[in-house]
Coordinates of C-alpha atoms and ligand atoms in Angstrom, one line a residue:
M1 CA -11.4 -10.8 16.6
K2 CA -8.4 -13.0 15.8
E3 CA -5.4 -11.3 14.3
P4 CA -5.9 -12.3 10.6
T5 CA -9.5 -11.0 10.8
K6 CA -8.3 -7.8 12.4
I7 CA -5.8 -7.3 9.5
I8 CA -8.6 -7.7 7.0
A9 CA -11.2 -5.6 8.8
A10 CA -9.3 -2.7 10.2
G11 CA -9.2 0.6 8.4
R12 CA -12.1 -0.2 6.1
P13 CA -14.7 2.6 6.7
R14 CA -18.2 1.8 5.4
K15 CA -19.5 5.2 5.0
R16 CA -21.2 5.3 1.6
P17 CA -23.3 3.0 -0.6
H18 CA -21.4 1.0 -3.1
H19 CA -18.1 1.6 -1.3
P20 CA -15.1 -0.2 -2.8
V21 CA -13.4 -2.9 -0.8
N22 CA -10.1 -0.9 -0.8
P23 CA -10.1 2.7 0.2
P24 CA -9.2 4.6 -3.0
V25 CA -6.1 6.6 -3.3
E26 CA -7.0 10.1 -2.4
R27 CA -4.3 12.5 -3.6
A28 CA -4.6 15.9 -2.0
S29 CA -2.6 18.8 -0.7
T30 CA -5.6 21.0 -0.1
Y31 CA -8.8 19.9 1.6
L32 CA -11.7 22.4 1.3
F33 CA -13.8 23.2 4.4
P34 CA -17.4 23.4 3.5
T35 CA -18.2 26.3 5.8
Y36 CA -16.4 29.1 7.7
D37 CA -17.3 27.3 11.0
D38 CA -15.6 24.1 9.8
Y39 CA -12.5 26.1 8.8
A40 CA -12.4 28.1 12.1
D41 CA -12.7 24.8 13.9
G42 CA -9.5 23.6 12.3
G43 CA -11.0 20.3 11.2
K44 CA -11.0 17.3 13.4
N45 CA -9.2 14.8 11.4
I46 CA -8.4 15.6 7.9
V47 CA -7.1 19.2 7.4
Y48 CA -4.2 19.3 5.0
G49 CA -2.4 16.9 2.8
R50 CA 0.8 16.7 4.9
L51 CA -1.2 15.5 7.8
G52 CA -2.7 12.7 5.7
G53 CA -6.1 12.0 4.2
P54 CA -8.5 9.0 4.2
T55 CA -6.0 6.6 2.6
H56 CA -3.5 7.4 5.3
R57 CA -6.0 7.1 8.1
A58 CA -7.2 3.7 6.8
L59 CA -3.6 2.4 6.9
E60 CA -2.9 4.0 10.3
D61 CA -6.1 2.4 11.7
A62 CA -5.1 -1.0 10.4
I63 CA -1.5 -0.8 11.8
A64 CA -2.9 0.5 15.2
A65 CA -5.1 -2.6 15.3
I66 CA -2.1 -4.9 14.7
E67 CA 0.2 -3.1 17.2
G68 CA -2.5 -2.5 19.8
G69 CA -1.8 1.2 20.0
V70 CA -4.0 4.1 20.8
E71 CA -2.8 5.8 17.6
T72 CA -0.5 5.1 14.7
R73 CA 1.1 7.8 12.5
L74 CA 2.9 7.3 9.2
A75 CA 6.4 8.4 8.2
P76 CA 8.0 8.6 4.8
S77 CA 10.4 5.7 5.6
G78 CA 11.2 3.3 8.4
L79 CA 14.3 5.4 9.2
Q80 CA 12.3 8.6 9.6
A81 CA 9.8 6.8 11.8
V82 CA 12.7 5.9 14.1
N83 CA 14.2 9.4 14.0
A84 CA 10.9 11.1 14.6
A85 CA 10.1 8.8 17.6
L86 CA 13.5 9.6 19.0
L87 CA 13.1 13.4 18.4
A88 CA 9.7 13.3 20.1
F89 CA 11.2 12.7 23.5
V90 CA 14.6 14.4 23.8
R91 CA 16.0 17.9 24.0
A92 CA 19.5 19.4 24.4
G93 CA 21.1 18.0 27.5
D94 CA 19.2 14.8 27.5
K95 CA 20.7 11.3 27.1
L96 CA 19.4 8.3 25.1
L97 CA 20.1 4.7 25.6
V98 CA 20.3 2.8 22.3
A99 CA 20.9 -1.0 21.7
D100 CA 24.3 -1.7 20.3
T101 CA 22.6 -3.8 17.6
A102 CA 20.3 -1.1 16.3
Y103 CA 20.1 -0.7 12.5
D104 CA 23.2 1.2 11.5
P105 CA 21.4 4.4 10.1
T106 CA 19.5 4.6 13.5
R107 CA 22.9 4.5 15.2
K108 CA 24.3 7.2 12.8
F109 CA 21.3 9.4 13.4
C110 CA 22.1 9.4 17.1
E111 CA 25.9 9.7 16.7
R112 CA 26.0 12.2 13.9
F113 CA 22.7 14.2 14.1
L114 CA 21.4 14.2 17.6
A115 CA 24.9 14.7 19.0
R116 CA 25.0 18.1 17.1
F117 CA 21.9 19.2 19.1
G118 CA 23.3 18.3 22.5
V119 CA 21.7 14.9 22.9
E120 CA 24.2 12.2 24.0
T121 CA 23.7 8.6 23.1
I122 CA 24.9 5.7 25.2
F123 CA 24.9 2.4 23.5
Y124 CA 24.1 -0.7 25.5
D125 CA 24.5 -4.4 25.3
P126 CA 21.3 -5.8 23.8
M127 CA 21.4 -8.7 26.3
I128 CA 21.4 -6.3 29.2
G129 CA 17.8 -7.0 30.3
A130 CA 16.8 -5.6 33.7
K131 CA 20.4 -4.4 34.4
I132 CA 19.6 -1.5 32.1
D133 CA 18.3 0.1 35.3
A134 CA 21.8 1.1 36.3
L135 CA 22.2 3.1 33.0
I136 CA 18.9 5.1 33.3
T137 CA 20.1 8.2 35.0
P138 CA 17.7 11.3 35.4
E139 CA 19.1 12.7 32.1
V140 CA 18.0 9.6 30.1
K141 CA 14.7 10.4 28.5
A142 CA 14.4 7.5 26.1
V143 CA 15.6 4.0 25.6
F144 CA 15.7 2.6 22.1
A145 CA 15.5 -1.2 21.5
E146 CA 15.5 -3.2 18.4
S147 CA 14.6 -6.8 18.8
P148 CA 16.0 -9.0 17.3
G149 CA 18.9 -6.7 16.6
S150 CA 20.1 -5.9 13.0
L151 CA 22.5 -8.3 11.4
T152 CA 23.2 -10.4 14.5
F153 CA 19.6 -11.0 15.7
E154 CA 19.9 -10.8 19.5
V155 CA 16.5 -10.9 21.1
Q156 CA 16.0 -8.3 23.9
D157 CA 14.2 -8.6 27.1
I158 CA 11.6 -5.9 26.3
P159 CA 9.3 -6.5 29.4
A160 CA 12.3 -6.1 31.7
I161 CA 13.6 -3.0 29.9
A162 CA 10.1 -1.5 29.8
K163 CA 9.8 -2.0 33.5
A164 CA 13.1 -0.3 34.3
A165 CA 12.4 2.6 31.9
R166 CA 8.9 3.2 33.3
A167 CA 10.2 3.1 36.8
K168 CA 12.5 6.0 36.0
G169 CA 10.1 8.0 33.7
A170 CA 12.0 7.2 30.4
R171 CA 10.1 6.3 27.3
L172 CA 10.9 3.0 25.6
I173 CA 10.8 2.9 21.8
V174 CA 11.0 -0.5 20.1
D175 CA 11.9 -1.1 16.4
N176 CA 9.5 -4.0 15.9
T177 CA 10.0 -4.4 12.1
W178 CA 11.3 -8.0 12.3
S179 CA 8.1 -9.3 13.8
A180 CA 6.0 -7.2 11.4
G181 CA 3.8 -6.5 14.5
I182 CA 2.5 -10.0 14.1
H183 CA 4.8 -12.0 16.3
F184 CA 5.6 -9.5 19.0
K185 CA 3.6 -6.8 20.7
P186 CA 6.0 -4.3 22.3
L187 CA 3.2 -2.0 23.5
A188 CA 1.6 -4.9 25.5
A189 CA 5.0 -5.7 26.8
G190 CA 5.3 -2.2 28.3
A191 CA 7.0 -0.1 25.5
H192 CA 5.6 3.4 24.8
V193 CA 6.2 3.2 21.1
S194 CA 6.5 0.5 18.4
V195 CA 8.1 1.5 15.2
Q196 CA 7.7 -0.4 11.9
A197 CA 9.7 0.0 8.8
G198 CA 6.6 -0.7 6.7
T199 CA 8.9 -0.8 3.7
K200 CA 9.5 -4.4 4.8
Y201 CA 6.7 -6.9 5.6
H202 CA 3.8 -4.4 5.8
S203 CA 4.1 -3.3 2.2
G204 CA 5.7 -6.7 1.4
H205 CA 6.4 -6.1 -2.3
S206 CA 9.7 -4.2 -2.3
D207 CA 8.2 -1.3 -4.2
C208 CA 7.7 1.5 -1.6
L209 CA 9.2 3.1 1.4
I210 CA 7.1 3.9 4.5
G211 CA 7.3 3.8 8.3
S212 CA 4.9 3.9 11.1
I213 CA 4.9 4.9 14.8
S214 CA 2.3 3.4 17.1
S215 CA 1.9 4.8 20.6
A216 CA 0.7 3.1 23.8
D217 CA -0.9 6.2 25.3
E218 CA -2.4 9.6 24.3
E219 CA 0.4 11.7 25.7
T220 CA 3.1 9.7 23.8
A221 CA 1.0 9.9 20.7
K222 CA 0.7 13.7 20.9
L223 CA 4.5 14.0 21.2
V224 CA 5.0 11.7 18.2
F225 CA 2.4 13.6 16.2
H226 CA 4.1 16.9 16.9
A227 CA 7.5 15.6 16.0
L228 CA 6.3 14.4 12.6
L229 CA 4.3 17.6 12.1
Q230 CA 7.3 19.8 12.8
L231 CA 9.6 17.7 10.7
G232 CA 7.2 18.2 7.7
A233 CA 7.0 14.5 7.2
N234 CA 4.8 13.5 4.4
V235 CA 3.7 10.1 3.0
S236 CA 2.2 9.9 -0.5
A237 CA -1.3 8.5 -0.7
D238 CA -0.1 6.1 -3.3
D239 CA 2.5 4.6 -0.9
A240 CA -0.1 4.5 1.9
Y241 CA -2.4 2.6 -0.5
L242 CA 0.3 0.2 -1.6
T243 CA 1.2 -0.6 2.0
L244 CA -2.5 -1.1 3.0
R245 CA -2.9 -3.4 0.0
G246 CA 0.2 -5.4 1.0
L247 CA -0.9 -5.4 4.7
R248 CA -4.1 -7.3 3.8
T249 CA -2.2 -10.4 3.0
L250 CA 0.4 -10.1 5.8
S251 CA -1.1 -13.0 7.8
A252 CA -1.0 -15.3 4.8
R253 CA 2.6 -14.3 3.9
M254 CA 4.2 -14.5 7.3
P255 CA 3.9 -18.3 7.9
V256 CA 5.6 -18.9 4.5
H257 CA 8.5 -16.5 5.4
E258 CA 8.7 -18.2 8.7
A259 CA 8.7 -21.8 7.4
N260 CA 11.2 -21.0 4.6
G261 CA 13.5 -19.1 7.0
L262 CA 13.5 -22.0 9.5
A263 CA 14.1 -24.6 6.8
L264 CA 17.0 -22.5 5.4
A265 CA 18.4 -21.9 8.9
K266 CA 18.4 -25.6 9.7
F267 CA 19.9 -26.5 6.3
L268 CA 22.7 -24.0 6.9
A269 CA 23.3 -25.3 10.5
R270 CA 24.1 -28.7 9.0
R271 CA 26.6 -27.3 6.4
A272 CA 30.3 -27.6 7.0
E273 CA 30.9 -24.1 5.6
V274 CA 28.8 -22.5 8.3
A275 CA 30.2 -21.6 11.7
A276 CA 26.9 -20.4 13.2
V277 CA 23.3 -19.6 12.4
L278 CA 21.9 -16.4 13.9
H279 CA 18.2 -17.1 14.0
P280 CA 16.1 -16.3 17.2
A281 CA 14.1 -19.5 16.8
I282 CA 17.2 -21.8 16.7
R283 CA 18.5 -23.0 20.0
G284 CA 21.8 -21.4 21.0
A285 CA 20.9 -18.0 19.4
A286 CA 21.4 -15.0 21.7
G287 CA 18.0 -14.4 23.4
H288 CA 16.4 -17.6 22.1
A289 CA 14.7 -18.3 25.5
I290 CA 13.3 -14.7 25.4
W291 CA 12.1 -15.2 21.9
K292 CA 10.3 -18.4 23.0
R293 CA 8.7 -16.6 25.9
D294 CA 7.7 -13.3 24.1
F295 CA 7.2 -14.1 20.4
S296 CA 4.5 -16.1 18.7
G297 CA 6.7 -16.9 15.7
A298 CA 9.5 -15.9 13.5
S299 CA 9.9 -13.9 10.3
G300 CA 12.1 -14.8 7.4
L301 CA 15.1 -12.7 8.2
F302 CA 18.2 -14.2 9.9
G303 CA 22.0 -14.4 9.7
A304 CA 24.6 -17.0 9.2
V305 CA 28.4 -16.9 9.9
L306 CA 30.6 -18.7 7.4
H307 CA 34.0 -20.2 8.3
P308 CA 36.7 -17.8 6.9
V309 CA 37.0 -18.1 3.1
S310 CA 39.0 -16.3 0.5
K311 CA 37.6 -13.2 -1.1
P312 CA 37.3 -14.9 -4.6
A313 CA 35.6 -17.8 -3.0
L314 CA 33.0 -15.6 -1.3
K315 CA 32.5 -13.6 -4.5
T316 CA 31.8 -16.9 -6.3
F317 CA 29.3 -17.9 -3.7
F318 CA 27.3 -14.7 -4.1
N319 CA 27.6 -14.6 -7.9
S320 CA 26.3 -18.2 -8.1
L321 CA 23.0 -17.5 -6.4
R322 CA 20.1 -17.4 -8.8
H323 CA 17.0 -17.0 -6.5
F324 CA 18.6 -15.0 -3.8
G325 CA 19.0 -11.4 -4.9
M326 CA 21.7 -9.2 -3.5
G327 CA 20.0 -6.0 -2.4
F328 CA 19.3 -4.0 0.7
S329 CA 16.1 -4.1 2.6
W330 CA 14.0 -7.2 3.2
G331 CA 10.4 -8.2 3.9
G332 CA 9.4 -8.5 0.2
F333 CA 8.1 -11.6 -1.5
E334 CA 11.6 -12.4 -2.8
S335 CA 14.6 -13.9 -1.2
L336 CA 17.8 -11.9 -0.6
C337 CA 21.3 -12.7 0.6
I338 CA 23.9 -10.1 1.4
H339 CA 27.3 -10.0 3.1
T340 CA 27.2 -7.8 6.2
H341 CA 29.8 -6.4 8.6
P342 CA 28.5 -6.2 12.2
E343 CA 32.0 -5.4 13.4
N344 CA 31.7 -1.9 11.8
N345 CA 28.7 -0.8 13.9
R346 CA 29.2 -2.0 17.5
S347 CA 30.7 -0.1 20.4
A348 CA 29.3 -1.4 23.6
T349 CA 29.9 -5.0 22.6
A350 CA 32.4 -6.7 20.3
W351 CA 31.7 -8.8 17.3
T352 CA 34.6 -11.3 17.4
R353 CA 33.8 -13.9 14.8
S354 CA 36.2 -13.8 11.9
G355 CA 34.2 -15.4 9.0
P356 CA 31.9 -13.6 6.7
V357 CA 28.4 -12.9 8.0
L358 CA 25.4 -13.4 5.7
R359 CA 22.0 -11.8 6.1
I360 CA 19.4 -13.9 4.5
H361 CA 15.8 -13.0 3.8
A362 CA 13.6 -16.1 3.0
G363 CA 11.0 -15.1 0.5
L364 CA 8.0 -16.9 -0.8
E365 CA 9.7 -19.1 -3.4
H366 CA 9.5 -22.9 -2.9
V367 CA 12.0 -23.8 -0.3
D368 CA 13.5 -26.6 -2.4
D369 CA 14.6 -24.1 -5.0
L370 CA 16.2 -21.9 -2.3
V371 CA 18.1 -24.9 -0.8
E372 CA 19.2 -26.0 -4.2
D373 CA 20.4 -22.4 -4.9
L374 CA 22.5 -22.4 -1.7
E375 CA 23.9 -25.9 -2.4
R376 CA 25.0 -24.8 -5.9
A377 CA 26.6 -21.6 -4.5
F378 CA 28.5 -23.6 -1.8
A379 CA 29.7 -26.1 -4.5
A380 CA 30.9 -23.2 -6.6
M381 CA 32.6 -21.6 -3.6
K382 CA 34.4 -24.9 -2.8
A383 CA 35.7 -25.2 -6.4
V384 CA 37.4 -21.8 -6.1
R385 CA 38.8 -22.6 -2.6
S386 CA 40.4 -26.0 -3.6
Ligands
LIG1 C1 15.3 -2.9 11.5 C2 15.2 -1.8 10.6 N1 14.6 -0.7 11.0 C3 14.4 0.4 10.2 C4 14.8 0.3 8.9 C5 14.7 1.5 8.0 O1 13.6 1.4 7.1 P1 13.6 2.2 5.7 O2 14.5 1.5 4.8 O3 12.2 2.1 5.3 O4 14.0 3.6 6.0 C6 15.4 -0.8 8.4 C7 15.8 -0.9 6.9 O5 16.5 -1.9 6.5 C8 15.6 -1.9 9.2 O6 16.2 -3.1 8.8

């Protein structure tokens, strides 16, 4: 099956006559076992609400089909999917390698939470590639990659990192949210785990929080399952339903995000106000050659660095935008633009550019309106500056 067909077909059990197209929302804490033997057996698949019901299973199956995993489990947010994946593989005394460009709350979970339980995190340069081998000491039990990285969009050499991790018995976890699982397949590239913040492209409508963890093999899947189980992670059936509903149109939405993102990136690259565009598909971006080799396309999220401007001018730029909202998250149908601060969350590498950094999410609006919006905001910014 081709990918768009898989996304439509996966997770749609046809068990009963007159079944609806979409698996209905099944809300339950308690599932009743029909007989004592069923109860004593513990149930094979659906046992208790916290472990998910049919709505959750349908979504998990669909994501597993996209990511190419043996099993996918849901988490209540993308961040908890990251955290549970990390917790699955480490214990006190272990070390973790984490990309310096990881999403800041991922970083804080390592620095502020795991550190309290005796797990040390070493941050590494996202462009390290095969040289990561030198950092994988016997205490390193997991390597965490996020490709492209948050805010600055460096593309990592996942096949090389996976090879080095596997050679030393460490597990590789990849935050694959940017590609939505469509444009990059970390598990096929050698990673053990692919994490999605389903909050973004999978749900696609900016109205729910959810995460997923897809595993490459049964042993990894078991450790992930136990981590989620012991954390008491729970996803509402409503959010699983909304995400599955969003997922069905993923392969129709992604090309528009990609085309709009590329058009905006090219527009920005031509603007005098812009010092650099941070888009993996644009030549000159960190890891562009790796992106070309490993990815089948781009999503709509990228960065741009402006030449230094005064605070009032920058405020005017943002306040003049009509179609770009200012809000956290991304991956929804709407465009967003925020001011970010990569210099605040880097330790293995330095962010040396001095101008303001924008993070832009290209939504599904007509691109002409988005370009016009940016033109207007730049004009307003110029008026303040002069
Ligand atoms: C790359 C990445 N991973 C994980 C997350 C966390 O997802 P959530 O907001 O669902 O916890 C985010 C959120 O912005 C993200 O950008």
